[in-house]
């Protein structure tokens, strides 16, 4: 009996040579990308749960009590509360409902963090550096020889310094835990998104709080427009949702779920 020992690599990425940089650089790039995507997915998974439960700040996103008063009297714009965004629907619909300026701030912050991470990491992850390493924001300020023109009081990890120092063995275990949790989170956030689009995801498609989204998840931010329209019934122009599981054969007709579960069409199967 042959027992295969190794790792799961159906695309044979471990033997690739991206951009003619060598196999070691390629593996470093892939591992860094996996860790980074896992971190984003963990934040997205928790954020989806928070937004799906309409948990938000109690103040205004734009405008507020000082809008159109005093020195702001001539500043155009309306007051938009965080609760208004939360009431837009599913987390993706809430993103669509954000003003363009808010989206630019979010994307701009991501760009700055990426810029700092690539410019201040020391040994690059494709040149023998540690995949997943992110430099200290405190040390990225210009007064410490970094590229940020002003001091930064906090770091991304352990910003208040409450966590104790760890040994190398503890750090190594923590990195493995982070990778595994990141992989689970990537599956989890895709499950949420799939369920919100009407796909059959066991354990999620019957939860009303997951919500329904009638937009396009991959649409560029400049084209996002929130639409409260429900998902239309299957037709020539709107085919039925795809069943992710071959043993649950979808029919060409959809039925609404019972009101006690969730709204919108679901496939019989």
PDB file of N, CA and C in Angstrom, residues 104-158:
ATOM      1  N   UNK A 104     -12.638  55.852  -1.679  1.00  0.00           N
ATOM      2  CA  UNK A 104     -11.279  56.302  -1.997  1.00  0.00           C
ATOM      3  C   UNK A 104     -10.403  56.320  -0.756  1.00  0.00           C
ATOM      4  N   UNK A 105     -10.969  56.704   0.394  1.00  0.00           N
ATOM      5  CA  UNK A 105     -10.201  56.703   1.633  1.00  0.00           C
ATOM      6  C   UNK A 105      -9.795  55.284   2.014  1.00  0.00           C
ATOM      7  N   UNK A 106     -10.713  54.329   1.876  1.00  0.00           N
ATOM      8  CA  UNK A 106     -10.405  52.936   2.214  1.00  0.00           C
ATOM      9  C   UNK A 106      -9.331  52.385   1.295  1.00  0.00           C
ATOM     10  N   UNK A 107      -9.512  52.569  -0.014  1.00  0.00           N
ATOM     11  CA  UNK A 107      -8.533  52.063  -0.967  1.00  0.00           C
ATOM     12  C   UNK A 107      -7.200  52.786  -0.830  1.00  0.00           C
ATOM     13  N   UNK A 108      -7.233  54.070  -0.502  1.00  0.00           N
ATOM     14  CA  UNK A 108      -5.996  54.817  -0.289  1.00  0.00           C
ATOM     15  C   UNK A 108      -5.226  54.323   0.924  1.00  0.00           C
ATOM     16  N   UNK A 109      -5.942  53.998   2.000  1.00  0.00           N
ATOM     17  CA  UNK A 109      -5.293  53.452   3.193  1.00  0.00           C
ATOM     18  C   UNK A 109      -4.627  52.113   2.890  1.00  0.00           C
ATOM     19  N   UNK A 110      -5.315  51.275   2.104  1.00  0.00           N
ATOM     20  CA  UNK A 110      -4.731  49.987   1.716  1.00  0.00           C
ATOM     21  C   UNK A 110      -3.462  50.209   0.893  1.00  0.00           C
ATOM     22  N   UNK A 111      -3.490  51.178  -0.012  1.00  0.00           N
ATOM     23  CA  UNK A 111      -2.312  51.478  -0.828  1.00  0.00           C
ATOM     24  C   UNK A 111      -1.138  51.910   0.047  1.00  0.00           C
ATOM     25  N   UNK A 112      -1.409  52.765   1.035  1.00  0.00           N
ATOM     26  CA  UNK A 112      -0.334  53.245   1.912  1.00  0.00           C
ATOM     27  C   UNK A 112       0.263  52.093   2.712  1.00  0.00           C
ATOM     28  N   UNK A 113      -0.596  51.214   3.258  1.00  0.00           N
ATOM     29  CA  UNK A 113      -0.094  50.076   4.024  1.00  0.00           C
ATOM     30  C   UNK A 113       0.731  49.142   3.143  1.00  0.00           C
ATOM     31  N   UNK A 114       0.295  48.931   1.888  1.00  0.00           N
ATOM     32  CA  UNK A 114       1.069  48.109   0.960  1.00  0.00           C
ATOM     33  C   UNK A 114       2.418  48.759   0.659  1.00  0.00           C
ATOM     34  N   UNK A 115       2.403  50.046   0.470  1.00  0.00           N
ATOM     35  CA  UNK A 115       3.634  50.790   0.157  1.00  0.00           C
ATOM     36  C   UNK A 115       4.629  50.681   1.304  1.00  0.00           C
ATOM     37  N   UNK A 116       4.154  50.886   2.525  1.00  0.00           N
ATOM     38  CA  UNK A 116       5.038  50.786   3.696  1.00  0.00           C
ATOM     39  C   UNK A 116       5.572  49.365   3.840  1.00  0.00           C
ATOM     40  N   UNK A 117       4.686  48.384   3.641  1.00  0.00           N
ATOM     41  CA  UNK A 117       5.098  46.998   3.795  1.00  0.00           C
ATOM     42  C   UNK A 117       6.171  46.568   2.814  1.00  0.00           C
ATOM     43  N   UNK A 118       6.094  47.048   1.574  1.00  0.00           N
ATOM     44  CA  UNK A 118       7.073  46.654   0.571  1.00  0.00           C
ATOM     45  C   UNK A 118       8.374  47.444   0.684  1.00  0.00           C
ATOM     46  N   UNK A 119       8.299  48.674   1.186  1.00  0.00           N
ATOM     47  CA  UNK A 119       9.474  49.547   1.183  1.00  0.00           C
ATOM     48  C   UNK A 119      10.298  49.463   2.461  1.00  0.00           C
ATOM     49  N   UNK A 120       9.743  48.872   3.517  1.00  0.00           N
ATOM     50  CA  UNK A 120      10.433  48.904   4.811  1.00  0.00           C
ATOM     51  C   UNK A 120      10.631  47.521   5.419  1.00  0.00           C
ATOM     52  N   UNK A 121      10.569  46.477   4.624  1.00  0.00           N
ATOM     53  CA  UNK A 121      10.630  45.138   5.204  1.00  0.00           C
ATOM     54  C   UNK A 121      12.049  44.594   5.349  1.00  0.00           C
ATOM     55  N   UNK A 122      13.053  45.327   4.906  1.00  0.00           N
ATOM     56  CA  UNK A 122      14.413  44.808   4.991  1.00  0.00           C
ATOM     57  C   UNK A 122      14.640  43.790   3.899  1.00  0.00           C
ATOM     58  N   UNK A 123      14.988  42.559   4.278  1.00  0.00           N
ATOM     59  CA  UNK A 123      15.164  41.493   3.295  1.00  0.00           C
ATOM     60  C   UNK A 123      13.809  41.129   2.698  1.00  0.00           C
ATOM     61  N   UNK A 124      13.693  41.239   1.374  1.00  0.00           N
ATOM     62  CA  UNK A 124      12.429  40.977   0.701  1.00  0.00           C
ATOM     63  C   UNK A 124      12.101  39.494   0.756  1.00  0.00           C
ATOM     64  N   UNK A 125      10.788  39.190   0.789  1.00  0.00           N
ATOM     65  CA  UNK A 125      10.368  37.794   0.896  1.00  0.00           C
ATOM     66  C   UNK A 125      10.739  36.973  -0.339  1.00  0.00           C
ATOM     67  N   UNK A 126      11.065  37.632  -1.446  1.00  0.00           N
ATOM     68  CA  UNK A 126      11.538  36.922  -2.631  1.00  0.00           C
ATOM     69  C   UNK A 126      13.059  36.873  -2.691  1.00  0.00           C
ATOM     70  N   UNK A 127      13.703  37.425  -1.684  1.00  0.00           N
ATOM     71  CA  UNK A 127      15.161  37.447  -1.633  1.00  0.00           C
ATOM     72  C   UNK A 127      15.665  36.910  -0.297  1.00  0.00           C
ATOM     73  N   UNK A 128      14.989  35.894   0.214  1.00  0.00           N
ATOM     74  CA  UNK A 128      15.435  35.271   1.452  1.00  0.00           C
ATOM     75  C   UNK A 128      14.814  35.835   2.702  1.00  0.00           C
ATOM     76  N   UNK A 129      13.939  36.854   2.582  1.00  0.00           N
ATOM     77  CA  UNK A 129      13.270  37.409   3.750  1.00  0.00           C
ATOM     78  C   UNK A 129      12.169  36.499   4.255  1.00  0.00           C
ATOM     79  N   UNK A 130      11.555  36.891   5.352  1.00  0.00           N
ATOM     80  CA  UNK A 130      10.529  36.077   6.001  1.00  0.00           C
ATOM     81  C   UNK A 130       9.160  36.383   5.388  1.00  0.00           C
ATOM     82  N   UNK A 131       8.510  35.414   4.738  1.00  0.00           N
ATOM     83  CA  UNK A 131       7.159  35.643   4.196  1.00  0.00           C
ATOM     84  C   UNK A 131       6.177  36.011   5.308  1.00  0.00           C
ATOM     85  N   UNK A 132       5.322  36.974   5.032  1.00  0.00           N
ATOM     86  CA  UNK A 132       4.338  37.407   6.011  1.00  0.00           C
ATOM     87  C   UNK A 132       4.814  38.496   6.937  1.00  0.00           C
ATOM     88  N   UNK A 133       6.100  38.844   6.869  1.00  0.00           N
ATOM     89  CA  UNK A 133       6.619  39.878   7.769  1.00  0.00           C
ATOM     90  C   UNK A 133       6.080  41.243   7.369  1.00  0.00           C
ATOM     91  N   UNK A 134       5.641  42.012   8.375  1.00  0.00           N
ATOM     92  CA  UNK A 134       5.223  43.402   8.132  1.00  0.00           C
ATOM     93  C   UNK A 134       6.014  44.300   9.078  1.00  0.00           C
ATOM     94  N   UNK A 135       6.611  45.359   8.554  1.00  0.00           N
ATOM     95  CA  UNK A 135       7.475  46.207   9.391  1.00  0.00           C
ATOM     96  C   UNK A 135       6.685  47.000  10.422  1.00  0.00           C
ATOM     97  N   UNK A 136       7.399  47.489  11.403  1.00  0.00           N
ATOM     98  CA  UNK A 136       6.797  48.326  12.432  1.00  0.00           C
ATOM     99  C   UNK A 136       6.408  49.674  11.844  1.00  0.00           C
ATOM    100  N   UNK A 137       5.161  50.086  12.085  1.00  0.00           N
ATOM    101  CA  UNK A 137       4.737  51.408  11.612  1.00  0.00           C
ATOM    102  C   UNK A 137       5.450  52.525  12.369  1.00  0.00           C
ATOM    103  N   UNK A 138       5.776  52.268  13.619  1.00  0.00           N
ATOM    104  CA  UNK A 138       6.493  53.280  14.401  1.00  0.00           C
ATOM    105  C   UNK A 138       7.849  53.576  13.778  1.00  0.00           C
ATOM    106  N   UNK A 139       8.507  52.528  13.262  1.00  0.00           N
ATOM    107  CA  UNK A 139       9.831  52.700  12.682  1.00  0.00           C
ATOM    108  C   UNK A 139       9.767  53.164  11.230  1.00  0.00           C
ATOM    109  N   UNK A 140       8.565  53.253  10.666  1.00  0.00           N
ATOM    110  CA  UNK A 140       8.426  53.676   9.271  1.00  0.00           C
ATOM    111  C   UNK A 140       8.356  55.186   9.117  1.00  0.00           C
ATOM    112  N   UNK A 141       8.346  55.922  10.232  1.00  0.00           N
ATOM    113  CA  UNK A 141       8.266  57.378  10.153  1.00  0.00           C
ATOM    114  C   UNK A 141       9.614  57.959   9.737  1.00  0.00           C
ATOM    115  N   UNK A 142       9.596  59.160   9.212  1.00  0.00           N
ATOM    116  CA  UNK A 142      10.813  59.790   8.698  1.00  0.00           C
ATOM    117  C   UNK A 142      11.835  60.053   9.793  1.00  0.00           C
ATOM    118  N   UNK A 143      11.358  60.272  11.024  1.00  0.00           N
ATOM    119  CA  UNK A 143      12.296  60.527  12.113  1.00  0.00           C
ATOM    120  C   UNK A 143      13.118  59.292  12.478  1.00  0.00           C
ATOM    121  N   UNK A 144      12.635  58.112  12.032  1.00  0.00           N
ATOM    122  CA  UNK A 144      13.384  56.868  12.233  1.00  0.00           C
ATOM    123  C   UNK A 144      14.006  56.354  10.945  1.00  0.00           C
ATOM    124  N   UNK A 145      14.051  57.211   9.932  1.00  0.00           N
ATOM    125  CA  UNK A 145      14.655  56.831   8.667  1.00  0.00           C
ATOM    126  C   UNK A 145      13.702  56.157   7.706  1.00  0.00           C
ATOM    127  N   UNK A 146      12.395  56.183   7.985  1.00  0.00           N
ATOM    128  CA  UNK A 146      11.414  55.555   7.121  1.00  0.00           C
ATOM    129  C   UNK A 146      10.871  56.501   6.071  1.00  0.00           C
ATOM    130  N   UNK A 147       9.780  56.080   5.421  1.00  0.00           N
ATOM    131  CA  UNK A 147       9.236  56.848   4.303  1.00  0.00           C
ATOM    132  C   UNK A 147       7.991  57.644   4.682  1.00  0.00           C
ATOM    133  N   UNK A 148       7.431  57.412   5.877  1.00  0.00           N
ATOM    134  CA  UNK A 148       6.231  58.142   6.291  1.00  0.00           C
ATOM    135  C   UNK A 148       6.655  59.493   6.858  1.00  0.00           C
ATOM    136  N   UNK A 149       6.095  60.607   6.365  1.00  0.00           N
ATOM    137  CA  UNK A 149       6.592  61.934   6.757  1.00  0.00           C
ATOM    138  C   UNK A 149       6.158  62.406   8.144  1.00  0.00           C
ATOM    139  N   UNK A 150       5.501  61.585   8.916  1.00  0.00           N
ATOM    140  CA  UNK A 150       5.082  62.002  10.260  1.00  0.00           C
ATOM    141  C   UNK A 150       5.148  60.794  11.196  1.00  0.00           C
ATOM    142  N   UNK A 151       5.253  61.034  12.499  1.00  0.00           N
ATOM    143  CA  UNK A 151       5.338  59.902  13.434  1.00  0.00           C
ATOM    144  C   UNK A 151       4.029  59.120  13.510  1.00  0.00           C
ATOM    145  N   UNK A 152       4.136  57.815  13.741  1.00  0.00           N
ATOM    146  CA  UNK A 152       2.985  56.933  13.891  1.00  0.00           C
ATOM    147  C   UNK A 152       3.052  56.300  15.274  1.00  0.00           C
ATOM    148  N   UNK A 153       2.042  56.486  16.116  1.00  0.00           N
ATOM    149  CA  UNK A 153       2.141  56.017  17.512  1.00  0.00           C
ATOM    150  C   UNK A 153       1.875  54.532  17.710  1.00  0.00           C
ATOM    151  N   UNK A 154       1.242  53.862  16.719  1.00  0.00           N
ATOM    152  CA  UNK A 154       0.848  52.472  16.920  1.00  0.00           C
ATOM    153  C   UNK A 154       1.361  51.581  15.795  1.00  0.00           C
ATOM    154  N   UNK A 155       1.485  50.289  16.118  1.00  0.00           N
ATOM    155  CA  UNK A 155       1.773  49.267  15.116  1.00  0.00           C
ATOM    156  C   UNK A 155       0.491  48.524  14.778  1.00  0.00           C
ATOM    157  N   UNK A 156       0.499  47.830  13.647  1.00  0.00           N
ATOM    158  CA  UNK A 156      -0.668  47.028  13.276  1.00  0.00           C
ATOM    159  C   UNK A 156      -0.844  45.861  14.243  1.00  0.00           C
ATOM    160  N   UNK A 157       0.250  45.163  14.538  1.00  0.00           N
ATOM    161  CA  UNK A 157       0.184  44.035  15.467  1.00  0.00           C
ATOM    162  C   UNK A 157       0.560  44.509  16.868  1.00  0.00           C
ATOM    163  N   UNK A 158      -0.272  44.138  17.839  1.00  0.00           N
ATOM    164  CA  UNK A 158      -0.052  44.513  19.233  1.00  0.00           C
ATOM    165  C   UNK A 158       0.125  46.029  19.376  1.00  0.00           C
TER     166      UNK A 158
END
